[in-house]
mmCIF file of C-alpha atoms in Angstrom:
data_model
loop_
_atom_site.group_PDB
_atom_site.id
_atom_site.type_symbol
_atom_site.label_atom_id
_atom_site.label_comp_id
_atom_site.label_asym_id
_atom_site.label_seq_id
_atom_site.Cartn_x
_atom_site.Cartn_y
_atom_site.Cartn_z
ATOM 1 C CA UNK A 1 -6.713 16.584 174.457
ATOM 2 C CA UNK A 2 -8.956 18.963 172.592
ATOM 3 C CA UNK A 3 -8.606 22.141 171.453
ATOM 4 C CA UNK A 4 -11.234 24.418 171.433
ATOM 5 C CA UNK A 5 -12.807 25.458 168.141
ATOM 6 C CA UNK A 6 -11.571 29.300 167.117
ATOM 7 C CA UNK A 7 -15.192 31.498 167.647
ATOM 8 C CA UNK A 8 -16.112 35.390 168.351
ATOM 9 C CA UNK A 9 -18.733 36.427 170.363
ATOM 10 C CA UNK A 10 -20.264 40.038 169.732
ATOM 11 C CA UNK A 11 -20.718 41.185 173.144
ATOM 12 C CA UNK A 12 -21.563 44.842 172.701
ATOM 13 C CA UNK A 13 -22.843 47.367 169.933
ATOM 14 C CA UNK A 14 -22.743 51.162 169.607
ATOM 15 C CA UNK A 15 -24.032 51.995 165.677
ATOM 16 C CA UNK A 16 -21.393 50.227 163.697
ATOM 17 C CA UNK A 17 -19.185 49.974 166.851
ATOM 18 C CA UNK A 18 -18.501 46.486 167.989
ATOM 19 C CA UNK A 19 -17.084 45.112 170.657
ATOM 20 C CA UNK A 20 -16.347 41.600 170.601
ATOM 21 C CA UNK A 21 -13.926 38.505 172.043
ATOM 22 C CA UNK A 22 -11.844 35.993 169.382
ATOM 23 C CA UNK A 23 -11.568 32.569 171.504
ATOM 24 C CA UNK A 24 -8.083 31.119 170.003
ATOM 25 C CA UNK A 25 -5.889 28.082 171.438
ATOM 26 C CA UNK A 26 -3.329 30.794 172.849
ATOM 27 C CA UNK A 27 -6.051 33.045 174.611
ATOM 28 C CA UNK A 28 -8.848 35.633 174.296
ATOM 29 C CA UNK A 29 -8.166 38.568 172.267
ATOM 30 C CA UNK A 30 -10.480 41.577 173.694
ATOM 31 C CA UNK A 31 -11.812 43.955 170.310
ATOM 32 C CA UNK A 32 -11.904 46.423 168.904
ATOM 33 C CA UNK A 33 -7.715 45.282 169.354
ATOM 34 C CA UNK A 34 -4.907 46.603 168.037
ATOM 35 C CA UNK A 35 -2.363 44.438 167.088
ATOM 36 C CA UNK A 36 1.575 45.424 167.339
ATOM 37 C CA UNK A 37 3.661 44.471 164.437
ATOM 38 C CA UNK A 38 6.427 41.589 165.057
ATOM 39 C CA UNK A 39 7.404 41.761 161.708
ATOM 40 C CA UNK A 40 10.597 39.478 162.245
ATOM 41 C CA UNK A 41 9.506 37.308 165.412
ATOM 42 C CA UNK A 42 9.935 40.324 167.395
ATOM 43 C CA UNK A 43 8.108 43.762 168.217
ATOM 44 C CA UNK A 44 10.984 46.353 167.478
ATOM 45 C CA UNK A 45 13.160 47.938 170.464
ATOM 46 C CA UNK A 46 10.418 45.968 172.731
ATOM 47 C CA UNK A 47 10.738 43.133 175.484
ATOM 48 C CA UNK A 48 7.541 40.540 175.008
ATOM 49 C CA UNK A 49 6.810 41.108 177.929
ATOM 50 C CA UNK A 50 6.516 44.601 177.795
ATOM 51 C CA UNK A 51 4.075 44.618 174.915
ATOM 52 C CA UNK A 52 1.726 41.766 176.747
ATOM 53 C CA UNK A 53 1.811 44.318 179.819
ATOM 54 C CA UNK A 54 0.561 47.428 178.283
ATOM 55 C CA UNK A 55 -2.106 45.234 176.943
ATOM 56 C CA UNK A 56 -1.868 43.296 173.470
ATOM 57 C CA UNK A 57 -3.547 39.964 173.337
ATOM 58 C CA UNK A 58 -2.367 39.447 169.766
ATOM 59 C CA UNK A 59 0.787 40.338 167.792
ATOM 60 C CA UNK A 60 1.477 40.036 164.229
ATOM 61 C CA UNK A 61 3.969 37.960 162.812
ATOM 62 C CA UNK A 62 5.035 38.659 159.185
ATOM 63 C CA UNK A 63 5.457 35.216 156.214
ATOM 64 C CA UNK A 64 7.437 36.494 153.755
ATOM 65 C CA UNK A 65 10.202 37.643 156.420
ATOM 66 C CA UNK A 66 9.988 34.206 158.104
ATOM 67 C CA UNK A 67 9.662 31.951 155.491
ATOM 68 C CA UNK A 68 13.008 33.751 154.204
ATOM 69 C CA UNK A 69 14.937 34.101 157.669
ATOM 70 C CA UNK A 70 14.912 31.970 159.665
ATOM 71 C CA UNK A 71 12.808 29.653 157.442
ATOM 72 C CA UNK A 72 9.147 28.154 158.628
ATOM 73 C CA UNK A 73 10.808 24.659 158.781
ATOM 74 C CA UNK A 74 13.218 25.812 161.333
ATOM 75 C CA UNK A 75 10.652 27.671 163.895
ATOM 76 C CA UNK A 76 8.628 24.609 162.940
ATOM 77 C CA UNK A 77 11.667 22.269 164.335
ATOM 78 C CA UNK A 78 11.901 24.684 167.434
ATOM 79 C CA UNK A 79 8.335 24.102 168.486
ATOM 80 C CA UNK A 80 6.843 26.974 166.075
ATOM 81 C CA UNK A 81 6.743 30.451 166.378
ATOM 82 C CA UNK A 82 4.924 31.350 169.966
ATOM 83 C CA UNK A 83 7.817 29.195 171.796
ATOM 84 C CA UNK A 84 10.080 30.414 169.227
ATOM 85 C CA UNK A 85 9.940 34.386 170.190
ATOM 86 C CA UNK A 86 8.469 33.902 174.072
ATOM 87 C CA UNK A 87 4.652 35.179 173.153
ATOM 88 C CA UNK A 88 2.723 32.464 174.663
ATOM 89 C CA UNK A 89 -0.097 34.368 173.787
ATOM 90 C CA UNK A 90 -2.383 34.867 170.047
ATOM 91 C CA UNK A 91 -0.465 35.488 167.146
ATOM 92 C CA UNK A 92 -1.684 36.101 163.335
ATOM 93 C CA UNK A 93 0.193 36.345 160.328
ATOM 94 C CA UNK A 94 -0.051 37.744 156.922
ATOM 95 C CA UNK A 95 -0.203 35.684 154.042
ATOM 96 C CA UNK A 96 3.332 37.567 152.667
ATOM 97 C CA UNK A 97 1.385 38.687 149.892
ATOM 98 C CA UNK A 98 1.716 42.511 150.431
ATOM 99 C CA UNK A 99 5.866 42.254 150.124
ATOM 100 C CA UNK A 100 5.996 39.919 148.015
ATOM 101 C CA UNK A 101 4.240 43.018 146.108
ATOM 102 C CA UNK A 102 6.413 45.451 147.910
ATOM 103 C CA UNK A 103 9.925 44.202 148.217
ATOM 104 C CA UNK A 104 10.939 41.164 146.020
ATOM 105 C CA UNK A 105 13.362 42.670 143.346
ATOM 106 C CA UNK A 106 11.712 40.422 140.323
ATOM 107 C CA UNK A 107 8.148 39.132 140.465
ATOM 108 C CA UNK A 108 6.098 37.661 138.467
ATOM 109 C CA UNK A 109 2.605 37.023 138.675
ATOM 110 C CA UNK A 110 0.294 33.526 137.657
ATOM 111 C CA UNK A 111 -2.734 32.305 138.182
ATOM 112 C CA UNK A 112 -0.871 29.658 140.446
ATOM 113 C CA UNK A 113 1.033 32.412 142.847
ATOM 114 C CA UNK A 114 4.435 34.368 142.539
ATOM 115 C CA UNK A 115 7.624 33.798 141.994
ATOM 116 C CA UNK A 116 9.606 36.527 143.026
ATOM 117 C CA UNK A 117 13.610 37.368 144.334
ATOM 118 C CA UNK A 118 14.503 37.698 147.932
ATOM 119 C CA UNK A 119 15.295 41.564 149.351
ATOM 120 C CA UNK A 120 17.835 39.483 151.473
ATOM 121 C CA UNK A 121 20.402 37.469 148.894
ATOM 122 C CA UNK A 122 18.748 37.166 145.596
ATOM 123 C CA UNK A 123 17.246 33.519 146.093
ATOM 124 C CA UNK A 124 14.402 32.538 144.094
ATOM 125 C CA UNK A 125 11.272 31.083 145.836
ATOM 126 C CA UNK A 126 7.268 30.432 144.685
ATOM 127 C CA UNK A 127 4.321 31.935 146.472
ATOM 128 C CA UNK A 128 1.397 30.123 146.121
ATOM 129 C CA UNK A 129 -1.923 30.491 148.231
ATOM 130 C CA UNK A 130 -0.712 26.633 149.607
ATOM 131 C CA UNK A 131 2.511 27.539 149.988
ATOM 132 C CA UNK A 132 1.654 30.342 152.337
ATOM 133 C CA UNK A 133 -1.167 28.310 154.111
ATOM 134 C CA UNK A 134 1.705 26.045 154.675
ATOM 135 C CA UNK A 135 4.233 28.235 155.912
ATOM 136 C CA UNK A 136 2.037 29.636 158.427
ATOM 137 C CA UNK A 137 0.919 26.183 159.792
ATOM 138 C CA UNK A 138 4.660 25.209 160.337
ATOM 139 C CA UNK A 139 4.881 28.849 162.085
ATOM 140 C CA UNK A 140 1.556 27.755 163.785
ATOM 141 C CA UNK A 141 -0.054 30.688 164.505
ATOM 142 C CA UNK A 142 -3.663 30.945 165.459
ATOM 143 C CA UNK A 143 -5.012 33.412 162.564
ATOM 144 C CA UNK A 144 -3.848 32.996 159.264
ATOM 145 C CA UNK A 145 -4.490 34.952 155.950
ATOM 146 C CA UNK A 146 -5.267 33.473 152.412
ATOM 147 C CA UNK A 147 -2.768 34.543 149.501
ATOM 148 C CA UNK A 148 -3.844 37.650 147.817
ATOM 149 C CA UNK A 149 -2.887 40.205 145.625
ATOM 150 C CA UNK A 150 -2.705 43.976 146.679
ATOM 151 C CA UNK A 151 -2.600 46.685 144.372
ATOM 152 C CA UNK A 152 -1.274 50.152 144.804
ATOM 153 C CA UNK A 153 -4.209 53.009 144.385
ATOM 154 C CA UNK A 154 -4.483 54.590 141.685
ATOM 155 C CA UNK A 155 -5.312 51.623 139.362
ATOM 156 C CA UNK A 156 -7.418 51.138 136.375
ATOM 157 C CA UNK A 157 -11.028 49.401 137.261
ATOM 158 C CA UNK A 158 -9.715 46.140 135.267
ATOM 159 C CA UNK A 159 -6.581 46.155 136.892
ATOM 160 C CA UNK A 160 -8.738 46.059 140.154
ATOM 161 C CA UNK A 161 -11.043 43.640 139.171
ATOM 162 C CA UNK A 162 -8.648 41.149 138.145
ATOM 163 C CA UNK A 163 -7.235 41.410 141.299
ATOM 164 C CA UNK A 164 -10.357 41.080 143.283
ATOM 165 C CA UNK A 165 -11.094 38.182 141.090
ATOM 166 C CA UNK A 166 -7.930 36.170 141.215
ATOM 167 C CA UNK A 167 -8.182 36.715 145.329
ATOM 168 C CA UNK A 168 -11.212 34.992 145.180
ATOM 169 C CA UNK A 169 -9.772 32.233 143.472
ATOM 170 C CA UNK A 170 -6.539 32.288 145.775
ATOM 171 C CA UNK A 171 -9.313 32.316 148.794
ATOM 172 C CA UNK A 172 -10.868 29.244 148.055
ATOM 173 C CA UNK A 173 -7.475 27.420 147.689
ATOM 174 C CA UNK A 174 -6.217 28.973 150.642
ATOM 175 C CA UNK A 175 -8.969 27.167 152.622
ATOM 176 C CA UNK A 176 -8.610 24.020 150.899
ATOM 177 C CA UNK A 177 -4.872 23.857 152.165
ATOM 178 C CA UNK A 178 -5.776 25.202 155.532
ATOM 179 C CA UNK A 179 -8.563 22.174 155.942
ATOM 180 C CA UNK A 180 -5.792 19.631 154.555
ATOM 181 C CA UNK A 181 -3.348 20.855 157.576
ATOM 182 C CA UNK A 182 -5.822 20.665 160.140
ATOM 183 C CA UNK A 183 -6.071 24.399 160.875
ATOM 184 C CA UNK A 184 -10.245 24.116 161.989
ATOM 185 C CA UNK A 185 -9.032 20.826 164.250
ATOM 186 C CA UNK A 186 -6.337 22.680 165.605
ATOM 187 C CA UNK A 187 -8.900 25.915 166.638
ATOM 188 C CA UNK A 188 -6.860 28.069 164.693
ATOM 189 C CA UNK A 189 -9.061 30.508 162.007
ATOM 190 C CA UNK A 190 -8.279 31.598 158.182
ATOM 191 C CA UNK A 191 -9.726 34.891 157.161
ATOM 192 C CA UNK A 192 -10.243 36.116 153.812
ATOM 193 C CA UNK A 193 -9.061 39.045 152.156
ATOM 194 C CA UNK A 194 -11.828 41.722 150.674
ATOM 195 C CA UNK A 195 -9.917 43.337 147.932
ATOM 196 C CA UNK A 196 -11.373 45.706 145.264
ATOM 197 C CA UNK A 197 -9.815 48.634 145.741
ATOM 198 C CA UNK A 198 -11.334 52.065 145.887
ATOM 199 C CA UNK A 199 -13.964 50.675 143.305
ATOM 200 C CA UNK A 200 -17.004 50.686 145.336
ATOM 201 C CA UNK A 201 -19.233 47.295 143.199
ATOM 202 C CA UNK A 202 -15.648 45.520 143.320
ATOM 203 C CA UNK A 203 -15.328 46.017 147.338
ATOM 204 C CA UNK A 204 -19.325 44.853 147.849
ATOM 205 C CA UNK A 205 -18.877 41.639 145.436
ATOM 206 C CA UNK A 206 -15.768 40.412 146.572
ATOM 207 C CA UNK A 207 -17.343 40.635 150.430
ATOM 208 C CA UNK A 208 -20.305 38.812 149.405
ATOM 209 C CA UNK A 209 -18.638 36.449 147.846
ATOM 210 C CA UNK A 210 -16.007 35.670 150.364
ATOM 211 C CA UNK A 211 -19.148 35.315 152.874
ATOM 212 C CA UNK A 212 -20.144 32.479 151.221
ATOM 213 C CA UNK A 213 -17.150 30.821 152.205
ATOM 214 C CA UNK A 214 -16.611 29.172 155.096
ATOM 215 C CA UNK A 215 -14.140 31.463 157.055
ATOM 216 C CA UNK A 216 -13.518 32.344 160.530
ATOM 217 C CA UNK A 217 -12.916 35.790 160.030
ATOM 218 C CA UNK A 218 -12.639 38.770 156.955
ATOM 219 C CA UNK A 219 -10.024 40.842 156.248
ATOM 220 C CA UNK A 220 -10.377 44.026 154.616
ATOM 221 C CA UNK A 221 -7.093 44.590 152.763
ATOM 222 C CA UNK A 222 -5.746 46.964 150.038
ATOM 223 C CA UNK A 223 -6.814 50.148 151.744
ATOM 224 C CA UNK A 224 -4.578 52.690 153.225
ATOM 225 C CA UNK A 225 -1.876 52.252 150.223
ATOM 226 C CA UNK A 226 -2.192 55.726 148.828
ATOM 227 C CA UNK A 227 -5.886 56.421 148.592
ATOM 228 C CA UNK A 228 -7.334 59.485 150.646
ATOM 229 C CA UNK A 229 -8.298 59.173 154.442
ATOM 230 C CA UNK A 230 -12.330 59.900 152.706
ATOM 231 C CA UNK A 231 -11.574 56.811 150.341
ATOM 232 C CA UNK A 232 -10.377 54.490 153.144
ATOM 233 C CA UNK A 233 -13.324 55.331 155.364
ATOM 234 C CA UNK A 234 -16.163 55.207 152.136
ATOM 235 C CA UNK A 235 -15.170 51.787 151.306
ATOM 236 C CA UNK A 236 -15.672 50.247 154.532
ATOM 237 C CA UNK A 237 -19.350 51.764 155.006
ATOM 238 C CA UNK A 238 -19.800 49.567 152.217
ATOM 239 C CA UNK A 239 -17.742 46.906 152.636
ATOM 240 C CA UNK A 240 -18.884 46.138 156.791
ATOM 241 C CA UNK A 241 -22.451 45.875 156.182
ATOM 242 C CA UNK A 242 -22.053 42.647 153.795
ATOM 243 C CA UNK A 243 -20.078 40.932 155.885
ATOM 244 C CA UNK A 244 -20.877 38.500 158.695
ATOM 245 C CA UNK A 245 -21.597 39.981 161.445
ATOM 246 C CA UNK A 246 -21.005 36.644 163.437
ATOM 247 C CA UNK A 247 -17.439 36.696 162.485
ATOM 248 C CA UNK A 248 -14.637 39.408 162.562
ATOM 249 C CA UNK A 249 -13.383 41.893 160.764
ATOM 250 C CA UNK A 250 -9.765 42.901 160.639
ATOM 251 C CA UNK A 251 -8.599 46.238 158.362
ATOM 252 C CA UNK A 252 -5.104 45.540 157.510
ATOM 253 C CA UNK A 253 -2.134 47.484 157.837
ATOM 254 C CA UNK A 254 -4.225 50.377 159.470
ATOM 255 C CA UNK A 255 -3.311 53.061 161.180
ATOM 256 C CA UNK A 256 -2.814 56.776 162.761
ATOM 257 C CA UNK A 257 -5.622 56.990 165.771
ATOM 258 C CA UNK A 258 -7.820 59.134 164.255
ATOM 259 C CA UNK A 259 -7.892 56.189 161.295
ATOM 260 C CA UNK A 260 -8.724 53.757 164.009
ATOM 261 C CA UNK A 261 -11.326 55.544 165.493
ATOM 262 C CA UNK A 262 -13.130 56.439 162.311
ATOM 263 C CA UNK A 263 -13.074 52.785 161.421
ATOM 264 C CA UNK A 264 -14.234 51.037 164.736
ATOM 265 C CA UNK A 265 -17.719 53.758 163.690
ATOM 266 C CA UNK A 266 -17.614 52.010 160.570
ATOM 267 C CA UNK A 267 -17.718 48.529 162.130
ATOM 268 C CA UNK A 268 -13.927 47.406 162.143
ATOM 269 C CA UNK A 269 -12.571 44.443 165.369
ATOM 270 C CA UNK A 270 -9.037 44.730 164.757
ATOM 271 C CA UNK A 271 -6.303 46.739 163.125
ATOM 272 C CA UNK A 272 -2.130 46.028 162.941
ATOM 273 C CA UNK A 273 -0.006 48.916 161.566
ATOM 274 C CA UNK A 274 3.637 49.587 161.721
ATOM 275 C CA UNK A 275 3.460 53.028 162.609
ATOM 276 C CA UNK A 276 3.491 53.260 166.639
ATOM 277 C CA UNK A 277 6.872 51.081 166.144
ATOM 278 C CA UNK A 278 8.201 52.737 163.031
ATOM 279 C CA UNK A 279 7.240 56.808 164.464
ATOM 280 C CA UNK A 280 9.039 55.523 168.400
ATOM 281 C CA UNK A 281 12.488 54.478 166.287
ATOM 282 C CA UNK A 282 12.181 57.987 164.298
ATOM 283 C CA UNK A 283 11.746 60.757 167.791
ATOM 284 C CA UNK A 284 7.719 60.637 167.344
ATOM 285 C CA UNK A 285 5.709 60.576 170.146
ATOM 286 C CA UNK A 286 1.740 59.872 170.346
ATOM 287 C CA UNK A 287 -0.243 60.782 172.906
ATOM 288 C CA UNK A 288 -3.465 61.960 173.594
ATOM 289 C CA UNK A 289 -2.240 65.345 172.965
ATOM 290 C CA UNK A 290 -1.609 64.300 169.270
ATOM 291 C CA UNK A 291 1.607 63.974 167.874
ATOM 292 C CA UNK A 292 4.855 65.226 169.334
ATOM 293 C CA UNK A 293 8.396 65.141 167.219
ATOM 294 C CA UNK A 294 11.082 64.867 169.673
ATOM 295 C CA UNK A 295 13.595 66.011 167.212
ATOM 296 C CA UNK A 296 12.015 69.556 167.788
ATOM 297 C CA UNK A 297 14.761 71.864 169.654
ATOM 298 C CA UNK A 298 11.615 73.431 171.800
ATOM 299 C CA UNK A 299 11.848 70.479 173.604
ATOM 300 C CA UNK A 300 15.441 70.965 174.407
ATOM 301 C CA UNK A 301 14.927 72.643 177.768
ATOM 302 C CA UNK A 302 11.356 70.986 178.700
ATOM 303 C CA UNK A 303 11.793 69.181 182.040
ATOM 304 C CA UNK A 304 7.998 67.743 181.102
ATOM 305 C CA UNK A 305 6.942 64.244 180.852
ATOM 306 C CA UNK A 306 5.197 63.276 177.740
ATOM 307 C CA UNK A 307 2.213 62.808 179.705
ATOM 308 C CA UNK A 308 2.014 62.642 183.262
ATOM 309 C CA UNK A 309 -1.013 60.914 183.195
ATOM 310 C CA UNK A 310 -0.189 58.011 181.466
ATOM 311 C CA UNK A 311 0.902 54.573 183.281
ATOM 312 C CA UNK A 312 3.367 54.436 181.072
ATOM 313 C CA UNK A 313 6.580 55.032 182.663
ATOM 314 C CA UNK A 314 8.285 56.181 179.402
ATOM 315 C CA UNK A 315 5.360 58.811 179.083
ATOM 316 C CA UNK A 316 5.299 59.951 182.654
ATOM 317 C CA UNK A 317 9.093 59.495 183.841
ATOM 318 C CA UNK A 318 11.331 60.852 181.597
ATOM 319 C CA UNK A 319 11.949 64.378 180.690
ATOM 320 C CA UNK A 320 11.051 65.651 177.350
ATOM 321 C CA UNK A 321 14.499 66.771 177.339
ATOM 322 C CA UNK A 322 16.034 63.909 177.994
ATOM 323 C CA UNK A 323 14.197 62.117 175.469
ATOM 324 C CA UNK A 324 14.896 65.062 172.872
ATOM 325 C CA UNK A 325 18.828 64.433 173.746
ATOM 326 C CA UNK A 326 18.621 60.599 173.416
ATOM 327 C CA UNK A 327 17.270 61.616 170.191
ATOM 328 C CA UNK A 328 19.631 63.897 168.746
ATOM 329 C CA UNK A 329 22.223 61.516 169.947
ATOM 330 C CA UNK A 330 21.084 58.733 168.220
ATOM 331 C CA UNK A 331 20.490 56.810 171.171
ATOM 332 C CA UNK A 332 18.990 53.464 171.226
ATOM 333 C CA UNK A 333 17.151 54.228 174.388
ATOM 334 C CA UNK A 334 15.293 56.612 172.568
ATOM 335 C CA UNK A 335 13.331 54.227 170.287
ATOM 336 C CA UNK A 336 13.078 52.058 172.760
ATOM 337 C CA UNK A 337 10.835 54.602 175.212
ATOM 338 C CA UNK A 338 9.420 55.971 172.333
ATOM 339 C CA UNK A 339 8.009 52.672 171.074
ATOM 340 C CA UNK A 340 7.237 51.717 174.843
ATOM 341 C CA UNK A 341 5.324 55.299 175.166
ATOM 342 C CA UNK A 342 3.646 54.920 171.411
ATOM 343 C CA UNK A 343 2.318 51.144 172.011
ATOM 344 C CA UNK A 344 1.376 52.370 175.527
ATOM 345 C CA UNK A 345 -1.027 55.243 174.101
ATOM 346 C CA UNK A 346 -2.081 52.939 171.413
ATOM 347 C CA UNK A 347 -3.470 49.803 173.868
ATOM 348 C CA UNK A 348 -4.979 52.969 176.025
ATOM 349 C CA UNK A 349 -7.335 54.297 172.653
ATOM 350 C CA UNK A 350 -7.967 50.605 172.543
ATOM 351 C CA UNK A 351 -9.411 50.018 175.663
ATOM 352 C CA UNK A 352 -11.112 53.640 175.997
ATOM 353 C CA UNK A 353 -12.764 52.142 172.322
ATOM 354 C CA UNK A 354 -14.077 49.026 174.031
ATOM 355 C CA UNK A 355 -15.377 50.795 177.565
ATOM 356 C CA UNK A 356 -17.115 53.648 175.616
ATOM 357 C CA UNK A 357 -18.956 50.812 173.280
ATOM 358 C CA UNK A 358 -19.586 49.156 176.910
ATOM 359 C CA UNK A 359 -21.120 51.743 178.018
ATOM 360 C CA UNK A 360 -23.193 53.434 174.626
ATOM 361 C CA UNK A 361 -20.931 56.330 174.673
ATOM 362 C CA UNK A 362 -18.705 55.351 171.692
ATOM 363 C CA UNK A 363 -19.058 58.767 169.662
ATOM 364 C CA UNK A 364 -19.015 61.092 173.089
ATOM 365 C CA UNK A 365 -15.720 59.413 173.284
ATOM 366 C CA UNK A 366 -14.867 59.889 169.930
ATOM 367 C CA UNK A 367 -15.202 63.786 169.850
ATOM 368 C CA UNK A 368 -13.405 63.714 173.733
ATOM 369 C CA UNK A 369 -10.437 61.996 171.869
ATOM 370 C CA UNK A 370 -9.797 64.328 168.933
ATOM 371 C CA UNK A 371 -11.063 67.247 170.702
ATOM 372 C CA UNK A 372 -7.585 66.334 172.824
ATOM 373 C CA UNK A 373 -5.182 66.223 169.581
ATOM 374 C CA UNK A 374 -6.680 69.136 168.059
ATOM 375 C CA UNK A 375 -6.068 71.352 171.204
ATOM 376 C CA UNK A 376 -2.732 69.944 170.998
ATOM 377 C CA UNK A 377 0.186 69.866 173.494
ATOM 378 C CA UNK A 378 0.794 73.610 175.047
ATOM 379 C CA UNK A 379 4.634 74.589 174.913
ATOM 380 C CA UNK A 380 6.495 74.570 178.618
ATOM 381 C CA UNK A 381 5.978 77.916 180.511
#
């Protein structure tokens, strides 16, 4: 048998706004998409599916977590990672690159990858660009990442050009491992990683050289760790015009709505961010009203729905009250209908995003969505 060949197809513009279909062995994945976060072969306090139902295609599963616990070899054994957690559908992973950064107690840095400590028991293991091409062909998901190296903003212009540099290099062996596993034969894609911080030549030579690679998609990574909302949005004006525009383009660990919606104008297919999952477990609500913290006692006494509206039944079902309680009392209902309610309202934007870009009405619906949050959510009579 087969498999088909990983492609996009552009079906629809609006200015920069694209909307677009990625063709992988485990389904279509409709864009601009948002993908939920399944850091540790799961989406937090959610059921699969729960998540397929309010509309994902796609969910992202993190390397460094699974290569530590339960180890790639052992989902690999267990028929890989979409059997593994029950999501028959498209998954992509990271390269582990960014905690690697971010949580390993010792690292150290070469040009052949990282060595760093495990958060978990101390172990000692080597990240190289093969290593991680590896681990996420024995996790076998359908979009994979190349090995790079993410800086925290502020940084010195050297600092960020090394970087940018030695991402390059990492890309191109990246893609050499992914061709020796079979990823192209298997339809699954590699993107690369656009790094170059908030360094505006950087950003526009490390796309244009990555675009001479043969990828399936681009990733636009090392944004929205620290820099200004202004910063974030400037470098991708520059950044989507070099790339491709036969393949797609995937800002990483991005974002709040309104950072989503600036960067679909800016010519963006797909975003992942923790934050829907992360703000449900804390008592934070979004909705097209903007923002509401269930912790706050005015919601004591509010026999409201979140939104009765929605066809989410955590957002149109339960009492703001009740969910303010379950919140105060540290319930672990309340993350879980605060996720279900957050995901819900984030799949919604999406597919407002892709119908207004249908229809040539992308920045109408823009201005209709953040004219909602900034009138805000009126207290209970």
């Amino acid at each position: 048998m087969t498999t088909e060949a990983f492609s996009f197809s552009l079906l629809a513009t609006d200015g920069m706004a694209r909307r677009g279909l990625v063709k992988t062995p485990h389904g279509l994945v409709r864009t601009p998409a948002f993908m939920p976060v399944g850091t540790q072969a799961t989406v937090k306090a959610m059921y699969p599916e729960q998540v397929r139902e309010l509309g994902a295609d796609v969910v992202l599963g993190n390397t460094y977590h699974l290569m530590l616990r339960p180890t790639a070899e052992r989902v690999a054994r267990l028929g890989g990672l979409h059997k593994f957690m029950n999501w028959p559908h498209t998954i992509l992973t990271d390269s582990g690159g960014f905690q690697v950064m971010s949580l390993a107690q010792i690292r150290k840095l070469s040009e052949k990858g990282v060595t760093f400590q495990s958060h978990i028991d101390g172990s000692r293991h080597e990240m190289t660009p093969e290593r991680s091409i590896e681990i996420q062909g024995l996790l076998g998901s359908d979009i994979q990442m190349q090995l790079d190296e993410c800086l925290r903003l502020p940084a010195p212009r050297e600092e960020v050009e090394r970087a940018m540099q030695l991402s390059l290099r990492w890309a191109e062996r990246s893609r050499q491992q992914f061709e020796k596993m079979g990823g192209p034969g298997k339809g699954q894609g590699l993107y690369g990683i656009v790094q170059g911080g908030d360094v505006a030549d950087l950003r526009v030579a490390s796309a244009e050289a990555l675009s001479q690679m043969p990828l399936e998609g681009y990733s636009i990574g090392g944004l929205a760790v620290g820099e200004p909302q202004d910063v974030m949005l400037r470098m991708l004006e520059i950044t989507t015009p070099v790339l491709p525009k036969t393949k797609p383009r995937y800002l990483m660990g991005v974002g709040t709505p309104d950072d989503i919606v600036e960067s679909v104008a800016r010519g963006v297919d797909m975003f992942d961010c923790v934050m829907p999952t992360r703000a449900g477990r804390h008592g934070l609500a979004y909705t097209r009203f903007g923002k509401i913290n269930l912790k706050n006692a005015r919601h004591a006494d509010d026999p409201r729905p979140l939104d009765e509206t929605s066809s989410c039944p955590a957002a149109r079902t339960y009492s703001r009250a009740y969910l303010h309680h379950l919140v105060r009392a540290g319930e672990g209902l309340a993350g879980m209908l605060l996720t279900w309610n957050n995901l819900a309202y984030y799949q919604s934007l999406m597919q407002g995003i892709r119908d207004a870009i249908e229809q040539g009405r992308f920045q109408d619906f823009k201005a209709e969505v953040k004219e909602g949050w900034a009138k805000g959510d009126l207290p209970a009579l």
